[in-house]
Structure formats: structure tokens, C-alpha cells
Short mmCIF file of C-alpha atoms in Angstrom, two decimals:
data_model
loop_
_atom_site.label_atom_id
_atom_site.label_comp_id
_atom_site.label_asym_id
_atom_site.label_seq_id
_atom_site.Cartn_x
_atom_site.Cartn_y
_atom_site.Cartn_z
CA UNK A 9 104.25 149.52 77.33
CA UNK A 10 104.70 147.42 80.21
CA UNK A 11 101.56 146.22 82.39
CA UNK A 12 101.27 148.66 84.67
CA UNK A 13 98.08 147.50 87.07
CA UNK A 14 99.60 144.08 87.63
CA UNK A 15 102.81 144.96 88.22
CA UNK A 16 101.71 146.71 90.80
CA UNK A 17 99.04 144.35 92.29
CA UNK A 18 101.95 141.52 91.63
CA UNK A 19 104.22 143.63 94.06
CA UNK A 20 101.52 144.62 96.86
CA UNK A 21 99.95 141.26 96.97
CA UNK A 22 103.72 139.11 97.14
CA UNK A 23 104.15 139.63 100.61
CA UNK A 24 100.56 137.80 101.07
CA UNK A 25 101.33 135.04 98.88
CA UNK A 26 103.19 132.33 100.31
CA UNK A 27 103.85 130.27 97.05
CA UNK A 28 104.32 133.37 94.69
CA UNK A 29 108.55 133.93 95.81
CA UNK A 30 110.55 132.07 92.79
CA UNK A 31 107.53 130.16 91.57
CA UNK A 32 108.78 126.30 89.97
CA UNK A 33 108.20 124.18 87.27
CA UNK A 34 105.98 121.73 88.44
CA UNK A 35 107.85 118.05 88.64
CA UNK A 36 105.97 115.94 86.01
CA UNK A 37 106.27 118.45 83.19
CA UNK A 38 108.08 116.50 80.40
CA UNK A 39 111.45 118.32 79.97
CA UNK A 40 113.30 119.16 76.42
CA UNK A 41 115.71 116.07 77.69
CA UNK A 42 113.49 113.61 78.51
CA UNK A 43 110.48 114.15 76.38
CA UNK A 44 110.17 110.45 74.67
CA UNK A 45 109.84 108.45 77.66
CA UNK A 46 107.57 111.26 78.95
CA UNK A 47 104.97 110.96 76.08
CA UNK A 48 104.97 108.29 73.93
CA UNK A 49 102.65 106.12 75.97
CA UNK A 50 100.75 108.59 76.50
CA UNK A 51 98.52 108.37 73.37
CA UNK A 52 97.19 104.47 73.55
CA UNK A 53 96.73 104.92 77.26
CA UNK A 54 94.57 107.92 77.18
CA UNK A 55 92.27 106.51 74.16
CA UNK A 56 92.05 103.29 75.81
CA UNK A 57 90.47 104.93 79.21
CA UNK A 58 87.99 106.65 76.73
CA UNK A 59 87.40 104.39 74.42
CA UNK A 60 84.58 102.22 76.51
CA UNK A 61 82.37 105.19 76.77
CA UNK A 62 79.67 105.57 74.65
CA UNK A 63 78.18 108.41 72.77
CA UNK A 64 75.51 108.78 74.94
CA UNK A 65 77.61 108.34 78.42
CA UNK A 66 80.31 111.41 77.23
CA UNK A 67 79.43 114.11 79.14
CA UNK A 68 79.45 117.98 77.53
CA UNK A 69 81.36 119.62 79.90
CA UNK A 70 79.77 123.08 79.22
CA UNK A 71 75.91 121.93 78.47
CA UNK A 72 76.20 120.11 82.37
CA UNK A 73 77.61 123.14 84.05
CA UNK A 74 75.90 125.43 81.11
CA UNK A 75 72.98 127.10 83.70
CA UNK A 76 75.60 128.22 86.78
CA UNK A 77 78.40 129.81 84.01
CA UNK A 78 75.17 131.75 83.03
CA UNK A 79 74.64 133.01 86.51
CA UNK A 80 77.86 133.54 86.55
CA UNK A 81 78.07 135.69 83.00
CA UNK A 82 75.20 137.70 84.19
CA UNK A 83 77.34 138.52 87.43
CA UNK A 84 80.15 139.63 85.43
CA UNK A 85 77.95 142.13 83.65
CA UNK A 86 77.57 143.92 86.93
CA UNK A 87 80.31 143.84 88.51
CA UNK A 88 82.89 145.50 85.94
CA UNK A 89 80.51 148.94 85.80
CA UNK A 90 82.67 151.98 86.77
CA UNK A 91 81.95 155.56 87.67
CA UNK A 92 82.77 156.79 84.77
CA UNK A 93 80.79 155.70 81.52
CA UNK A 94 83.94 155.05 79.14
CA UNK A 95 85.40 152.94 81.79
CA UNK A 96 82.46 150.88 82.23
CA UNK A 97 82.20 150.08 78.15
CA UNK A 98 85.86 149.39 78.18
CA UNK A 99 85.93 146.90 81.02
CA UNK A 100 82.90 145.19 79.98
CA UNK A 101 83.73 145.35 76.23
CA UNK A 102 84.71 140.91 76.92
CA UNK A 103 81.29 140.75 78.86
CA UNK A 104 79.13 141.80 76.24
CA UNK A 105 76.66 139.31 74.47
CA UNK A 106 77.95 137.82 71.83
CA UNK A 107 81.85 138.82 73.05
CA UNK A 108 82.14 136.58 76.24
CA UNK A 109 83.52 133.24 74.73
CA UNK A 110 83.14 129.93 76.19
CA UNK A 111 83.76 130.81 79.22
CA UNK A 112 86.32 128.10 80.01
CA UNK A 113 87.45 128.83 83.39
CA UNK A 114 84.17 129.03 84.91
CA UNK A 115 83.19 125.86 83.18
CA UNK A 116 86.14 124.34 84.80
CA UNK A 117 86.13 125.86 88.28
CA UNK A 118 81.95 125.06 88.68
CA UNK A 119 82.62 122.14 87.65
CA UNK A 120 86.04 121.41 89.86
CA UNK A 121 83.65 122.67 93.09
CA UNK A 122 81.10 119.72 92.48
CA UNK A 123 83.66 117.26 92.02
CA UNK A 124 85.27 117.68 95.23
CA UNK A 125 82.84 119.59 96.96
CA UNK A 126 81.35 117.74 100.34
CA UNK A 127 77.95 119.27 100.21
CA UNK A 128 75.87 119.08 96.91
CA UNK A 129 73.36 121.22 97.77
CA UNK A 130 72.69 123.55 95.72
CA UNK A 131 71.51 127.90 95.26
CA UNK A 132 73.23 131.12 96.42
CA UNK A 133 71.71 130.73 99.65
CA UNK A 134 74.36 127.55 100.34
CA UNK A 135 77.41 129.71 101.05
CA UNK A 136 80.30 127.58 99.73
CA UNK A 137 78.48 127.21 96.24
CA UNK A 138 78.06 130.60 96.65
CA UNK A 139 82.16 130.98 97.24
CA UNK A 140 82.67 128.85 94.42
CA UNK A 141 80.74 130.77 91.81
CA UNK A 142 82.46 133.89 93.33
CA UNK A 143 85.62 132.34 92.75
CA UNK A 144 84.81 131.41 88.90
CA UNK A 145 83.65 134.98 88.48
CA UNK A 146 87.21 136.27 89.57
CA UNK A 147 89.19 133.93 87.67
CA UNK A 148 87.07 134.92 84.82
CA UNK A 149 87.95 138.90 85.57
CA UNK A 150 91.64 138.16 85.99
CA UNK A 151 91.74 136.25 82.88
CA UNK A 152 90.11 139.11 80.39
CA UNK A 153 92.35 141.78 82.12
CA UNK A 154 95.82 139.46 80.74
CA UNK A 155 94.40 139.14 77.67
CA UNK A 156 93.53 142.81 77.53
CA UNK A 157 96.91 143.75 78.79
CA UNK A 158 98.49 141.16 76.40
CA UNK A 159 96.83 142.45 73.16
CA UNK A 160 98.13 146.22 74.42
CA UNK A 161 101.70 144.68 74.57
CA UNK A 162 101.33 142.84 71.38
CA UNK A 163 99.76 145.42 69.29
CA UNK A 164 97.03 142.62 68.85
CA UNK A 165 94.71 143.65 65.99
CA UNK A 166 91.91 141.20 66.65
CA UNK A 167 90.50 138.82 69.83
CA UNK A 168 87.58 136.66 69.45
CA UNK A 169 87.09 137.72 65.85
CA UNK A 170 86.43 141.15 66.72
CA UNK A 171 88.68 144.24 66.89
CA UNK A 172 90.47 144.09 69.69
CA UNK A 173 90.17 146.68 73.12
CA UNK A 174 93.38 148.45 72.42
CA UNK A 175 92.12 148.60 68.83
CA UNK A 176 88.88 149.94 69.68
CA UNK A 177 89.36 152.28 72.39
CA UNK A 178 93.27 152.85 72.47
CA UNK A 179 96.17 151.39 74.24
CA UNK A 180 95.77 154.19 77.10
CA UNK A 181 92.16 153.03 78.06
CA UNK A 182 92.70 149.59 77.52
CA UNK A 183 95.46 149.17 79.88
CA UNK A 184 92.90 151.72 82.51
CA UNK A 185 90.08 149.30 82.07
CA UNK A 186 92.25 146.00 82.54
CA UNK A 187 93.71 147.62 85.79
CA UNK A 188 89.95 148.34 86.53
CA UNK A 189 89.01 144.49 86.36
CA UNK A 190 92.20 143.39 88.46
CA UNK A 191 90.67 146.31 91.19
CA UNK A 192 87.18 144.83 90.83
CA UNK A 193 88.54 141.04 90.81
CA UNK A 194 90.85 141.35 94.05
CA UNK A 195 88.16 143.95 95.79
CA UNK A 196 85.53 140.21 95.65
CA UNK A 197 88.55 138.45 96.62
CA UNK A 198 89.25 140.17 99.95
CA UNK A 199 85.14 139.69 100.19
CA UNK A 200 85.52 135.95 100.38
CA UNK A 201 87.36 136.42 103.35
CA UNK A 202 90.26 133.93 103.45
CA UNK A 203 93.79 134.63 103.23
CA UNK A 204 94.89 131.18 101.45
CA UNK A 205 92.64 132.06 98.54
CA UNK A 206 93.65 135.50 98.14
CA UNK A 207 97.31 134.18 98.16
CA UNK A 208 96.74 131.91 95.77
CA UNK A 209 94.93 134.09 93.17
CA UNK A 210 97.88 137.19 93.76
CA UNK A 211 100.43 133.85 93.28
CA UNK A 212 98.64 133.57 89.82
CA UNK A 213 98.46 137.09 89.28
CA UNK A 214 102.28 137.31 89.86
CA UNK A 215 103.50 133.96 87.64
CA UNK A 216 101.09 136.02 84.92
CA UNK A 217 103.41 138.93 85.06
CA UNK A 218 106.39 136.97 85.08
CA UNK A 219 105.60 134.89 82.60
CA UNK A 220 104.86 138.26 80.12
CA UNK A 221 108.47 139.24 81.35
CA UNK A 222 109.78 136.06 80.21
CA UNK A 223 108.99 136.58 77.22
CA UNK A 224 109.41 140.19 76.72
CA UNK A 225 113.25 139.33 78.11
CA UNK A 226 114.29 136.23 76.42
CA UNK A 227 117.71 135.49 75.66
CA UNK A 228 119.29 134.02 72.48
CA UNK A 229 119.85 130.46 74.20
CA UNK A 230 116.84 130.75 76.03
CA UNK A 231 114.67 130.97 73.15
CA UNK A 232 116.08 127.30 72.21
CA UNK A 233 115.13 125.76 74.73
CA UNK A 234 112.30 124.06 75.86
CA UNK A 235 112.43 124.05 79.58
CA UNK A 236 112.13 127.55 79.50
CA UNK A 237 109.28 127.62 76.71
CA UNK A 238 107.67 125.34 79.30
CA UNK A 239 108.26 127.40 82.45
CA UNK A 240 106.95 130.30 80.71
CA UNK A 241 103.96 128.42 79.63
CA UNK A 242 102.79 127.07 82.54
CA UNK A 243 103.00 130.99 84.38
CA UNK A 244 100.96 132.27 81.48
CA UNK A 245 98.74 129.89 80.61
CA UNK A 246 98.33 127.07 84.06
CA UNK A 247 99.34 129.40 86.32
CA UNK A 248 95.78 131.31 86.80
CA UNK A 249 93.27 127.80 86.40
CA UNK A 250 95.96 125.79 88.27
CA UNK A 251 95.81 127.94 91.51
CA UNK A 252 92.05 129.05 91.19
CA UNK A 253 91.02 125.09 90.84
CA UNK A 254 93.26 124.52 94.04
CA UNK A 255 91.12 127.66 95.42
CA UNK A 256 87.98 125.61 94.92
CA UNK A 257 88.83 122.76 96.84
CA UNK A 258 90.46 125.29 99.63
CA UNK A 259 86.54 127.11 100.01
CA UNK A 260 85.29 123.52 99.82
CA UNK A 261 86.91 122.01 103.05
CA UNK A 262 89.11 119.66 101.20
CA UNK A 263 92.36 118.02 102.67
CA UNK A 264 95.15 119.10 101.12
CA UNK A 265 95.90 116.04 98.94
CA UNK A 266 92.95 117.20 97.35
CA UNK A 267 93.50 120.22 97.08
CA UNK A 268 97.32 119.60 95.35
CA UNK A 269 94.95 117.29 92.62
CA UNK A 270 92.44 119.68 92.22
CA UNK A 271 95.64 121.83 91.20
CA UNK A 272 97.58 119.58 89.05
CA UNK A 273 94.60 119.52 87.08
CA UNK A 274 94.12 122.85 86.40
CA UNK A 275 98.08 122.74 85.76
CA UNK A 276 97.81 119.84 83.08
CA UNK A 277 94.77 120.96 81.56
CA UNK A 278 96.30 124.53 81.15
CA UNK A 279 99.61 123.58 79.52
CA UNK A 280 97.58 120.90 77.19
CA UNK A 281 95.51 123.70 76.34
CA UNK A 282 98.69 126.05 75.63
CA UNK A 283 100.50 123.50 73.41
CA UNK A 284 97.09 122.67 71.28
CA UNK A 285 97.06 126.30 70.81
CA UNK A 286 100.74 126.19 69.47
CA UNK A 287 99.84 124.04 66.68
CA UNK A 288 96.65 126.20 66.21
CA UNK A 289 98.90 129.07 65.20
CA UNK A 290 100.90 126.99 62.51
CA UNK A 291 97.79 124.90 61.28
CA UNK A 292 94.65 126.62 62.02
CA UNK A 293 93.10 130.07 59.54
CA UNK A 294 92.57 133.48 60.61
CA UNK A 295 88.68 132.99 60.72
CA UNK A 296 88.75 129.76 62.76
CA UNK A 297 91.26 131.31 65.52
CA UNK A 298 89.89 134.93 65.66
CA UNK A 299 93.10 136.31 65.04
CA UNK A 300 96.07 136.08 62.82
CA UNK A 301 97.71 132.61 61.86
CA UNK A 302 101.03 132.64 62.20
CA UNK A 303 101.42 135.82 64.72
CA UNK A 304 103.87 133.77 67.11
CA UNK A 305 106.13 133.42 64.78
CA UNK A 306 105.87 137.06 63.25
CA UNK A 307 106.06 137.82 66.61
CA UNK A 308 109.70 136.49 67.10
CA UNK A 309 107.94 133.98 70.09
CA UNK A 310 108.92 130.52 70.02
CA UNK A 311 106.65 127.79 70.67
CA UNK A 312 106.98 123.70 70.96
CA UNK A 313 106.39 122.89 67.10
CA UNK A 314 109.38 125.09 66.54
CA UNK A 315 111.49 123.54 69.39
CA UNK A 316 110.50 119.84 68.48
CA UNK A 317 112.01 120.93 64.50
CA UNK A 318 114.98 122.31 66.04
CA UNK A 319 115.93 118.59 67.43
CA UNK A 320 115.77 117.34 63.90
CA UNK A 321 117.29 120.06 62.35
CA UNK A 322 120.02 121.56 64.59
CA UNK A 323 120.56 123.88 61.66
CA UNK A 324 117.27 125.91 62.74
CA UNK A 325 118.83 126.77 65.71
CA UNK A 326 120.62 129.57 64.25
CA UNK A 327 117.54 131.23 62.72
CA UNK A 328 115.58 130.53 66.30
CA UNK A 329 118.47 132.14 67.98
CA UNK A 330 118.01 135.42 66.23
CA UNK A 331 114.21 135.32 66.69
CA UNK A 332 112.48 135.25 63.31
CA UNK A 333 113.85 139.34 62.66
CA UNK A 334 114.31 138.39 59.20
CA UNK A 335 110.95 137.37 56.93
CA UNK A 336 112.92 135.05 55.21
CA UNK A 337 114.25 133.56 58.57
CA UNK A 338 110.54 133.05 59.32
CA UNK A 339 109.83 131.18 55.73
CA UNK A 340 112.95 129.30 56.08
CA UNK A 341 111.40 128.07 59.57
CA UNK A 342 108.25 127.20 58.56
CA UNK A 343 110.03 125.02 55.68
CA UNK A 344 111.59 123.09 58.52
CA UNK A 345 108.99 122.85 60.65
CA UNK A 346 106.75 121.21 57.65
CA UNK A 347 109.66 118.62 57.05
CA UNK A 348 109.78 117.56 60.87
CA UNK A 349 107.37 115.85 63.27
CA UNK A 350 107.27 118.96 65.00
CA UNK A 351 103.67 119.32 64.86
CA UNK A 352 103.33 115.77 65.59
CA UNK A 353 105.24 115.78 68.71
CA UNK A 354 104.02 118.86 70.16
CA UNK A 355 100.22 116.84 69.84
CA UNK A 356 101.41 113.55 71.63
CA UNK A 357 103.40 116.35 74.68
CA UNK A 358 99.85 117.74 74.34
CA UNK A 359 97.98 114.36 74.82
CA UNK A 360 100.62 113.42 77.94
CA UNK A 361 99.37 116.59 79.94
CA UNK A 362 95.90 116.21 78.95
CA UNK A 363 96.18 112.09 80.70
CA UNK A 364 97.84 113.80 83.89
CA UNK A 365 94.89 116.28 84.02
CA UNK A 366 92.54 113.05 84.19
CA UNK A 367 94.30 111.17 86.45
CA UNK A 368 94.50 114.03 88.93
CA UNK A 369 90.22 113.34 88.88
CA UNK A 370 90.81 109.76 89.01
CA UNK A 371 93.05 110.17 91.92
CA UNK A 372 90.04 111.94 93.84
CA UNK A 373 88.59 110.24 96.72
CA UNK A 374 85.73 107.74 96.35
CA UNK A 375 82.36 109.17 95.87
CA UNK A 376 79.08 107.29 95.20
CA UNK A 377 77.39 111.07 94.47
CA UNK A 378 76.14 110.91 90.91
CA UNK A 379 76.78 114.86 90.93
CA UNK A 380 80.03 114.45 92.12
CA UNK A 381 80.57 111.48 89.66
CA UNK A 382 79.08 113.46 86.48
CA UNK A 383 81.04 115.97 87.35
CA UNK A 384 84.58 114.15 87.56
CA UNK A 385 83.27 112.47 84.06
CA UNK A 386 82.92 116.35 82.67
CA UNK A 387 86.31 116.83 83.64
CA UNK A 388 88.02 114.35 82.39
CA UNK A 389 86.12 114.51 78.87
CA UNK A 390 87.05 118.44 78.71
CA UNK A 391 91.08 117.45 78.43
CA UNK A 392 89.43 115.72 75.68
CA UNK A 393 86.94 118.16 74.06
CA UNK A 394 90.35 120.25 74.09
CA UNK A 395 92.64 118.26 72.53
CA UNK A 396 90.40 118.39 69.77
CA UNK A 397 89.56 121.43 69.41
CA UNK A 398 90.20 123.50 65.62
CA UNK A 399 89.67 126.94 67.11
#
């Protein structure tokens, strides 16, 4: 089943958004060639920034920021009820208590808006906070529809530790209700009234479905190699924070140097997230994840612990070629991959991204705001709180 409502917002909303035609692979992402002299630094430099903090000065990212991303699950909650009653519990089957996460991208974006915003003042009556938290609502909407839509394509069993929508209410009103949200996330778009933002959340919209289509279309060679592993990554995983994050510091009146930070953040932060994910699957259990271990590779999809064992053993290539169809192929891969530094590797790749995402908030102009500065602090110690992450 393909995805039907973004396919078709991806098409309607392309002519709108300027940066969506042949999307790139950002410049500083450390290529399959290249990938010692990307990263190996990467792992002193980044402890040694962090290092001088104490306990008490680390910020929790989520606990600062924890009273707006409540205001902003509460929002949610309305905003995804439909005419029709089955509709409503289906779209708002991620918004439920208990069901709604962490709420990452919120955290991130309310946090991103104080960090670069140029008024601090605070409340719904100060319009661009009020912009901002409308912005972290959307992203937040966009974000549940993929995963929706991606559990339909999968035949995902479980998300969050729970059944899954598809699971619970069929594939037929799952995909209904994620087209729903994508209605009800670019309907508050067009509300914000500006075109650049719009553009930039139908460019992540669009990098979403291509990135699903990558996948879905791979090629033998293709699955070998890690540009394209990378590529795909960054439209499925950086694409939506990466653009959103740049849509914060559009609302908030930034230049555009800014702006392309507040973005390579996001971008960074995303693909670090992605690849600590990828060693989640091999390493981490069913109950810690809240799904099934291993279901990349079951899955035939081909992630950077598999690509990093491939380099030592160019006999894997064979089996990765062929895309895990066999169980043993799939046994005989894991066998590799625990002989290699594969794991290893993809953690230090992981750790590189993680110090770009930082110094895209260390680049930031100059501020003597403690908000501004707590904020930045939060930011930087989430690429952290991330990397070590078990779940």
C-alpha cells in the first residue's frame, strides 16, 4: 500500500516549495569514502566541550521546556477531532495520555524559538511565541501521520509498546486518519500565514515521501552503499526537524545565517538520532524499544552497523546485495556484524553529527539573555541526552 495522503499533498504542495525539486545531501555529512577523517576526532572533542559542566549546570532539555510541550500536547488533543467519531479515535489514538511519547520535536522546536528568538516575552498573547508553538504542534502532527503511514507499509505490529494503529483499527483507517492529520497539520499551516514556512514544511513533507520510496525501491548496489543509506536517512528522519527548526527562526525574524544554523541543527541532530537508533535495533530488547529487535534486518533494510561490517568483510556484500530474503542470510549477517566494529563505528558517525548539531548553537550570535543562553545549553545537552539513550 503506498501512502496515499502524502503523495498527494507531496505533489500539490511542490510547486510552493522552492527547496523541495531534487532535494541534496547536505555537504558535511560524512560519506561511505571518507568516513575516518570525518569522525574520529569527533569523540574527544565533543566530551571535552562537556566535560567542564557540572551535574548541577546540565540542563534537562525536556524538564526546561516541559510546561509549553504541555500546552502544546493539550492543543494536539483538539485539533485532530473529526466529524466522524471513528476518525477522531483514530487520529488521536498518538495523542492519548499515556500514548504521546516524549514529544521530541516540540521539545526541540520550543526550545530552538528561545534560542534564537529576539523577543523573550512570553504567553499566547505575544504572537511569534504564539507562531512558534503553532509550528511545534504541526511538526508534531506531520510526524505521527509518517509513523502511522510507515507502520501501514511495514505491517508494524507494535509502536510505543502498544499495538500499533494499523493493528488496532486496520490498514484502511489508519492510512484515512494519517491523511486526516496531514489535512489538519497543513490547514494551521496556511493559518500562520507565510509562504516560506509552508514551503518549507511541504519540502519536508516531500523528502518524507521520497525517502519511503527510497527504500521501498532500492537496488542491489544501492543497498551497499552508504551514501545512499545516508541520503535516505536524512529525508526520513532530518528532513521534517531540519526544515521545521529553520521554520522557527524564519517566524522569529532571524537573518538567514541563522536561519541555515538553526537548520543544520535540526539536520545533525536528526541523522545522530537515526544512526543511535540503528544500533538500537541490533543491541537494544523488544521491551526497551517498543517494538521488535531486529525488524530492520527482517525487514531486508540496511542500516550503518551493517554497512560499516561490509568494509571489513567484503564477503557480506553478497548476502546485503540480496537483502536478507534468506533467514540464514540474516544469521550469517548478524555473525559478521558481531565480529566487526560495525557497531562501534556507526556510534563514533553518530557522535560526529551529534558535535555538528552543537556547533550549529555555538555558531549562534552573541546573546547575554539567560533564556536565550539556557536554552542554547538545552540544546546542545539534548545531542547528548540522545546519544545516550537505550530506548
Amino acid at each position: 500500500m503506498m501512502l496515499p495522503g502524502r503523495l498527494l499533498l507531496s505533489g500539490l504542495l511542490r510547486s510552493a516549495s522552492t527547496a523541495s525539486s531534487a532535494p541534496r545531501m547536505p555537504k558535511n555529512i560524512c560519506y561511505w569514502d571518507r568516513w575516518t577523517s570525518c569522525y574520529f576526532h569527533s569523540t574527544s572533542d565533543y566530551s571535552s566541550r562537556t566535560a567542564g559542566l557540572t551535574a548541577k549546570e546540565q540542563i534537562d532539555p525536556f524538564a526546561l521546556i516541559k510546561d509549553q510541550v504541555s500546552e502544546v500536547t493539550d492543543q494536539l488533543r483538539s485539533m485532530v477531532v473529526a466529524e466522524v467519531p471513528e476518525l477522531t479515535s483514530a487520529a488521536g489514538y498518538f495523542f492519548r495520555a499515556g500514548a504521546e511519547g516524549k514529544r521530541t520535536c516540540p521539545t526541540v522546536l520550543l526550545l530552538m524559538a528561545s534560542a534564537v528568538s529576539m523577543d523573550m516575552t512570553d504567553g499566547l498573547e505575544n504572537r511569534p511565541r504564539a507562531r512558534h508553538i503553532r509550528v511545534a504542534e504541526i511538526t508534531e502532527i506531520i510526524h505521527i501521520s509518517s509513523l502511522i503511514h510507515d507502520d501501514v507499509l511495514d505491517d508494524a505490529d507494535t509502536r510505543r509498546g502498544m499495538n500499533s494503529l494499523n493493528v488496532t483499527v486496520g490498514n484502511k483507517l489508519a492510512v484515512l486518519a494519517g491523511d486526516f492529520l496531514l489535512f489538519r497539520a497543513f490547514s494551521a499551516a496556511v493559518a500562520l500565514d507565510n509562504i516560506e514556512v509552508v514551503s518549507l514544511l511541504a519540502t519536508a513533507v516531500n523528502n518524507l515521501v521520497t525517502g519511503e520510496l527510497m527504500q521501498m525501491s532500492i537496488t542491489p548496489a544501492q543497498r551497499c552503499s552508504m551514501d545512499y543509506y545516508l541520503q535516505k536517512t536524512y529525508y526520513k528522519t532530518a528532513a521534517l526537524i531540519s526544515n521545521s527548526c529553520k521554520a522557527i527562526a524564519v517566524l522569529a525574524g532571524q537573518t538567514t545565517e541563522v536561519q541555515a544554523l538553526a537548520y543544520q541543527y535540526g539536520r545533525h541532530l536528526g541523522i545522530a538520532y537515526q544512526l543511535v537508533d540503528d544500533i538500537l535495533d541490533f543491541t537494544g530488547t523488544s521491551a526497551s524499544l517498543g517494538k521488535a529487535s531486529l525488524s530492520d534486518i527482517h525487514q531486508g533494510i540496511v542500516t550503518a552497523p551493517i554497512l560499516f561490517a561490509m568494509e571489513e568483510f567484503p564477503e557480506l556484500r553478497e548476502i546485503v546485495e540480496q537483502g536478507f530474503n534468506d533467514p540464514s542470510d540474516v544469521k550469517m549477517a548478524l555473525k559478521y556484524l558481531s565480529k566487526s566494529q560495525g557497531i562501534e563505528k556507526t556510534r563514533l558517525l553518530a557522535a560526529e553529527h551529534a558535535k555538528l548539531a552543537a556547533d550549529a548553537i555555538d555558531n549562534l550570535p552573541d546573546s547575554e539573555d539567560q533564556v536565550v543562553l539556557n536554552s542554547r545549553q538545552a540544546l546542545k545537552d539534548l545531542t547528548q541526552k540522545f546519544m545516550r539513550r537505550t530506548k
